[in-house]
Every structure is written in C-alpha cells, then in structure tokens.
Amino acid sequence: MIGCGGNSTSKDKVEAAVCDSDAVCIAVQPTFESMPLIVAEESGIFDSCGIKVNLRLLNSQADCDMAVASGSADGMITDVVRGTFWENENKKKLNFATYTNTHFMLVSSKKARVKELSQMTDKLIAVTRNSVTDVLADSAIQRAGKTPEEMFKVQINNQEIRLNMLLENKMDAAFLQHPYAAEAIAKGGSVLMHGGKSCSGVVAFNTSVAQKDIDVILKAYDEACDTLNKNGIAHYAPVIEKYMRKDIREWKKEIGKIKFRHSQPVSEDVRKKAGQWLENN
C-alpha cells in the first residue's frame, strides 16, 4: 500500500530531525518537564553558552530509553526509577545530571464519575511500568485503602494516548503531566492526586558525555528556567504548539502559574530507594 503525504507539521519535523554527530543529543518528551531544554534550544541559549545541543522529540519514556540504548541520543528526560530500570536492563550506568520540574497528576475520566481515590474500586489507572508513575500508582492504591486486585495498573506509555483513552472513557484515570493534564481537567476530569516533588524526574546522560559539557548544558538549563519564570509559560504558547501540538491558551486556568526550578544534584538516597522499589516489584 502506497500513500502520498502532504506537508509535515512542525512537530513532525522536530521528531524527524537527525542529531549532528558533534552535538550532544538529548531525547525529550512533549511535556512541560522538557520546557527548560526546549526554551534553551529555541531561544539560542545553548548557542550563547557555547555548546551544540540537538533535541530529539519522542513520545514516551520507553522511546527515550531505546534512543539512549541504541546510541541515537546521548541523554534523555526520564525519572530516577525508570533510569535505574534502564541501567539494570542495559547493564550500563547513567549520569543523573539534575532533577527536572516533573509534576504528575492522577486525573479521572469525566464519564467515570470518580471524584475521590476511595471511589476507584475496580478502576483502571494508566501508568508507565517501572517508572515513577508505577510508584505513584502504588501510593494511590494505598491512600485509597485498596488492594492491587481492586485498582488495576495498565501500561500506556504515551501520554497523548493516555489522554485520549481517558476522554473516551476507555481508562478510568491516568497519570498525566501538563499540557495533557490541563486538557483532561478542562474537559471535565478530576484531579485525584498530585505527584509533586516525589516524581523525581531527571535529565540523565550516557557516561560517555563529558562532565564539562553537562555543566554547560546545566548552565543553559538554569538560564532557561529564569527566562520561563520571567516571561511566564503562556508566553511560550507558540513553542508549546510546535513541540506538543497543544494550544495552552485554552487552558490558562487549569495550568495556573508554574515556576521552574534550577538544576539540582540527584540524591544518592533517592537512587537507592528507586533501586529498592525495583527489587521488590
């Protein structure tokens, strides 16, 4: 079967971009967590800091995992649990360079008519297995006073697919980040739980990436955070539409005011806890 395509969208072009061999290639996801890196790229901050960085936009943590494992990316947006899982699977170490501004929310479907965690008996929760959303789902089950046989975790890696399944009532609840969470809430979903700082999102690099290059990337990351905080997330609606195909101007109320934190070293204790959770699950 042969088909002819028309003009590709901006996001298609971003996804199709091939990383230069002399640049540090970072796999990012279409969520607000990636915004400091995206703004650093789009605003020329990486160039002004004297480093060449290419961003490779992928749809899920699993896609980022494969990109780093295959060598088509040098680093990625992930979380401590998923990054540790990657290390175990690939028998390699990662350099967890900084925490990110991750914020997952457990949002219920409007049609499920669930407003509280206690109402989640015999309901489905969309997560990424062996990731922080898997850990947060365990916490949600515990908070609800349920058992894993009463609240079911379902692996849906792509947040766009999670959102669509939620809106179509094929999933009762899902862990989402903005802008997906904002759209779900705007369309009648209820926030059952906030992940907050416990999400432990990180930017992780292959150990082959020089520390001096990572230090420059983090300098640009911090400058981008300052720019985001100064201008506000709404200022970057065109950039968000380019990378995420979402018009956030429709959901200002649901998004609210967001502050982006500077880069921070990843605690060894957090890494150990992630490893312990994986061993027990």
Coordinates of C-alpha atoms in Angstrom, one line a residue:
M1 CA 0.0 0.0 0.0
I2 CA 1.5 3.3 -1.1
G3 CA 0.4 6.7 0.2
C4 CA 1.4 10.3 -0.5
G5 CA 1.8 12.7 2.3
G6 CA 1.4 16.4 2.4
N7 CA 3.4 19.0 4.2
S8 CA 4.6 17.7 7.6
T9 CA 3.9 19.7 10.7
S10 CA 6.5 21.5 12.8
K11 CA 6.4 18.7 15.4
D12 CA 6.9 16.1 12.6
K13 CA 10.0 18.0 11.6
V14 CA 11.3 18.1 15.1
E15 CA 10.7 14.3 15.5
A16 CA 12.4 13.6 12.2
A17 CA 15.5 15.7 13.0
V18 CA 18.8 13.8 12.9
C19 CA 21.2 14.7 15.7
D20 CA 24.6 16.0 14.5
S21 CA 27.5 13.8 15.4
D22 CA 29.3 16.8 17.0
A23 CA 26.3 17.8 19.2
V24 CA 25.0 16.4 22.4
C25 CA 21.7 14.8 21.5
I26 CA 19.0 14.8 24.3
A27 CA 15.8 12.8 23.9
V28 CA 12.9 14.9 25.3
Q29 CA 9.2 14.3 25.7
P30 CA 6.3 16.7 24.7
T31 CA 5.6 17.8 28.3
F32 CA 6.3 20.9 30.4
E33 CA 9.1 19.0 32.1
S34 CA 11.1 19.4 28.9
M35 CA 10.4 23.2 28.6
P36 CA 13.8 24.4 30.0
L37 CA 15.6 22.4 27.4
I38 CA 13.2 23.4 24.7
V39 CA 13.5 27.1 25.6
A40 CA 17.3 26.8 25.7
E41 CA 17.2 25.5 22.2
E42 CA 14.5 27.8 20.8
S43 CA 15.9 30.9 22.4
G44 CA 19.5 30.3 21.4
I45 CA 20.7 29.9 25.0
F46 CA 22.7 26.8 24.1
D47 CA 24.5 28.6 21.4
S48 CA 25.2 31.6 23.6
C49 CA 26.7 29.2 26.2
G50 CA 29.0 27.8 23.5
I51 CA 27.6 24.3 23.2
K52 CA 25.8 22.5 20.4
V53 CA 22.8 20.5 21.6
N54 CA 20.2 18.8 19.5
L55 CA 16.8 17.8 21.0
R56 CA 15.1 14.7 19.7
L57 CA 11.4 14.8 20.5
L58 CA 9.9 11.3 21.4
N59 CA 6.5 10.3 22.7
S60 CA 7.3 8.3 25.8
Q61 CA 10.0 7.3 28.3
A62 CA 10.2 3.9 26.6
D63 CA 11.1 5.7 23.3
C64 CA 13.7 7.7 25.1
D65 CA 15.1 4.6 26.7
M66 CA 15.6 3.0 23.3
A67 CA 17.2 6.1 21.8
V68 CA 19.8 6.2 24.5
A69 CA 20.4 2.4 24.4
S70 CA 20.9 2.5 20.7
G71 CA 23.2 5.5 20.8
S72 CA 20.9 7.7 18.8
A73 CA 20.7 10.0 21.8
D74 CA 23.3 10.9 24.4
G75 CA 20.8 11.8 27.2
M76 CA 17.2 11.8 28.0
I77 CA 14.3 13.1 30.1
T78 CA 13.3 10.3 32.4
D79 CA 12.9 9.7 36.1
V80 CA 15.0 8.1 38.8
V81 CA 13.0 4.8 38.9
R82 CA 12.9 4.5 35.1
G83 CA 16.5 5.5 34.7
T84 CA 17.6 2.9 37.3
F85 CA 15.5 0.3 35.4
W86 CA 17.3 1.3 32.3
E87 CA 20.6 0.7 34.0
N88 CA 19.6 -2.7 35.1
E89 CA 18.3 -3.7 31.7
N90 CA 21.3 -2.4 29.7
K91 CA 24.0 -3.2 32.3
K92 CA 25.3 0.3 32.0
K93 CA 25.4 3.4 34.2
L94 CA 23.8 6.7 33.6
N95 CA 24.9 10.1 34.9
F96 CA 21.8 11.6 36.6
A97 CA 22.7 15.2 36.0
T98 CA 19.8 17.1 37.5
Y99 CA 16.2 16.8 38.8
T100 CA 13.6 18.2 36.4
N101 CA 10.4 20.1 37.1
T102 CA 8.2 17.0 36.9
H103 CA 4.7 17.1 38.2
F104 CA 2.4 14.2 37.6
M105 CA -1.3 14.4 38.4
L106 CA -3.7 11.4 38.7
V107 CA -6.7 12.6 36.7
S108 CA -10.0 10.7 36.4
S109 CA -12.3 10.5 33.4
K110 CA -15.4 12.7 33.4
K111 CA -17.5 9.7 32.5
A112 CA -16.1 7.5 35.3
R113 CA -17.7 9.9 37.8
V114 CA -14.8 9.5 40.2
K115 CA -14.0 12.4 42.4
E116 CA -12.1 10.7 45.2
L117 CA -9.5 7.9 45.4
S118 CA -11.8 5.9 47.6
Q119 CA -14.2 5.6 44.6
M120 CA -11.6 3.8 42.5
T121 CA -12.7 0.3 43.2
D122 CA -12.4 -1.9 40.1
K123 CA -11.0 1.0 38.1
L124 CA -8.1 1.2 35.6
I125 CA -5.1 3.5 36.1
A126 CA -2.8 4.3 33.1
V127 CA 0.9 4.3 34.0
T128 CA 4.4 3.5 32.6
R129 CA 5.7 0.3 34.2
N130 CA 8.9 0.5 36.2
S131 CA 8.7 4.3 36.4
V132 CA 7.7 6.9 38.9
T133 CA 4.1 6.7 37.8
D134 CA 4.2 3.0 38.7
V135 CA 5.4 4.0 42.2
L136 CA 2.8 6.8 42.5
A137 CA 0.0 4.3 41.5
D138 CA 1.1 2.1 44.4
S139 CA 0.8 5.2 46.6
A140 CA -2.6 6.0 45.3
I141 CA -3.8 2.4 45.9
Q142 CA -2.5 2.6 49.5
R143 CA -4.1 6.0 50.1
A144 CA -7.4 4.7 48.8
G145 CA -7.3 1.8 51.2
K146 CA -7.5 -0.6 48.3
T147 CA -5.5 -3.6 47.1
P148 CA -3.8 -4.2 43.7
E149 CA -6.7 -6.5 42.9
E150 CA -9.2 -3.6 43.4
M151 CA -7.3 -0.9 41.5
F152 CA -5.6 -2.0 38.3
K153 CA -2.4 -0.5 36.8
V154 CA -2.4 -0.6 33.0
Q155 CA 0.7 0.2 30.9
I156 CA 0.1 3.0 28.5
N157 CA 3.5 4.7 27.8
N158 CA 2.4 7.5 25.5
Q159 CA 0.6 10.4 27.4
E160 CA -1.3 11.5 24.4
I161 CA -2.8 8.0 24.1
R162 CA -3.5 8.0 27.9
L163 CA -5.3 11.3 27.5
N164 CA -7.4 10.1 24.5
M165 CA -8.3 6.9 26.3
L166 CA -9.3 8.9 29.4
L167 CA -11.5 11.3 27.3
E168 CA -13.1 8.3 25.5
N169 CA -13.8 6.6 28.9
K170 CA -11.6 3.6 28.0
M171 CA -9.5 4.4 31.0
D172 CA -10.8 5.5 34.4
A173 CA -7.8 7.5 35.5
A174 CA -4.3 8.3 34.2
F175 CA -1.1 9.9 35.5
L176 CA -0.5 12.9 33.3
Q177 CA 1.7 16.0 33.1
H178 CA 0.9 19.3 31.6
P179 CA -0.2 20.1 28.9
Y180 CA -2.1 16.7 28.9
A181 CA -3.3 17.1 32.5
A182 CA -4.6 20.6 31.7
E183 CA -6.6 19.3 28.8
A184 CA -8.0 16.4 30.8
I185 CA -9.1 18.8 33.6
A186 CA -10.6 21.3 31.2
K187 CA -12.7 18.5 29.7
G188 CA -14.2 17.5 33.0
G189 CA -11.6 15.3 34.6
S190 CA -11.0 15.5 38.4
V191 CA -7.5 15.6 40.0
L192 CA -7.4 12.7 42.4
M193 CA -3.8 13.0 43.5
H194 CA -0.7 15.2 42.9
G195 CA 2.7 13.6 42.4
G196 CA 4.6 16.7 43.4
K197 CA 8.4 16.5 44.0
S198 CA 8.2 12.8 44.7
C199 CA 8.2 12.3 40.9
S200 CA 12.0 12.7 40.8
G201 CA 12.2 13.4 37.1
V202 CA 15.7 13.7 35.9
V203 CA 17.9 14.5 32.9
A204 CA 20.2 11.5 32.5
F205 CA 23.3 11.2 30.2
N206 CA 25.4 8.3 29.0
T207 CA 28.7 8.3 30.9
S208 CA 30.4 9.0 27.5
V209 CA 29.2 12.6 27.7
A210 CA 31.9 14.8 29.2
Q211 CA 31.1 16.4 32.5
K212 CA 32.3 19.8 31.2
D213 CA 29.7 19.6 28.5
I214 CA 27.0 18.6 31.0
D215 CA 28.0 21.6 33.2
V216 CA 27.5 23.9 30.3
I217 CA 24.1 22.3 29.5
L218 CA 23.0 22.8 33.1
K219 CA 24.1 26.4 33.0
A220 CA 21.9 26.9 29.9
Y221 CA 19.1 24.9 31.7
D222 CA 19.2 27.3 34.6
E223 CA 19.2 30.4 32.3
A224 CA 16.1 28.9 30.5
C225 CA 14.4 28.4 33.8
D226 CA 14.9 32.1 34.7
T227 CA 13.6 33.1 31.3
L228 CA 10.5 30.9 31.7
N229 CA 9.8 32.3 35.2
K230 CA 10.3 35.9 33.9
N231 CA 8.0 35.6 30.9
G232 CA 5.5 33.0 32.1
I233 CA 4.6 29.8 30.4
A234 CA 1.8 31.4 28.4
H235 CA 4.5 33.5 26.5
Y236 CA 5.7 30.2 25.0
A237 CA 2.4 29.1 23.6
P238 CA 3.8 29.0 20.0
V239 CA 6.7 26.9 21.1
I240 CA 4.4 24.5 23.0
E241 CA 2.2 24.2 20.0
K242 CA 5.2 23.5 17.8
Y243 CA 6.5 20.7 20.1
M244 CA 3.3 19.4 21.7
R245 CA 0.5 20.3 19.3
K246 CA -1.4 21.9 22.1
D247 CA -2.8 25.4 22.3
I248 CA -2.4 26.1 26.0
R249 CA -4.2 29.4 25.7
E250 CA -7.4 27.4 26.0
W251 CA -6.4 26.1 29.5
K252 CA -4.8 29.0 31.3
K253 CA -7.0 28.4 34.4
E254 CA -6.1 24.7 34.6
I255 CA -2.4 25.3 34.2
G256 CA -2.1 28.2 36.6
K257 CA 1.2 29.8 37.5
I258 CA 4.2 27.5 37.1
K259 CA 7.7 28.2 38.5
F260 CA 10.7 26.3 37.1
R261 CA 13.4 25.3 39.5
H262 CA 17.1 25.5 38.7
S263 CA 19.1 22.3 38.2
Q264 CA 19.8 20.3 41.4
P265 CA 22.1 17.3 42.0
V266 CA 20.2 14.0 42.3
S267 CA 20.4 12.5 45.8
E268 CA 22.1 9.1 46.1
D269 CA 19.5 8.2 48.7
V270 CA 16.7 8.7 46.1
R271 CA 18.6 6.5 43.7
K272 CA 18.9 3.8 46.3
K273 CA 15.2 4.0 47.1
A274 CA 14.4 3.6 43.4
G275 CA 16.6 0.5 43.2
Q276 CA 14.9 -1.0 46.3
W277 CA 11.5 -0.4 44.8
L278 CA 12.5 -2.2 41.6
E279 CA 13.9 -5.1 43.5
N280 CA 10.7 -5.5 45.4
N281 CA 8.4 -5.2 42.4

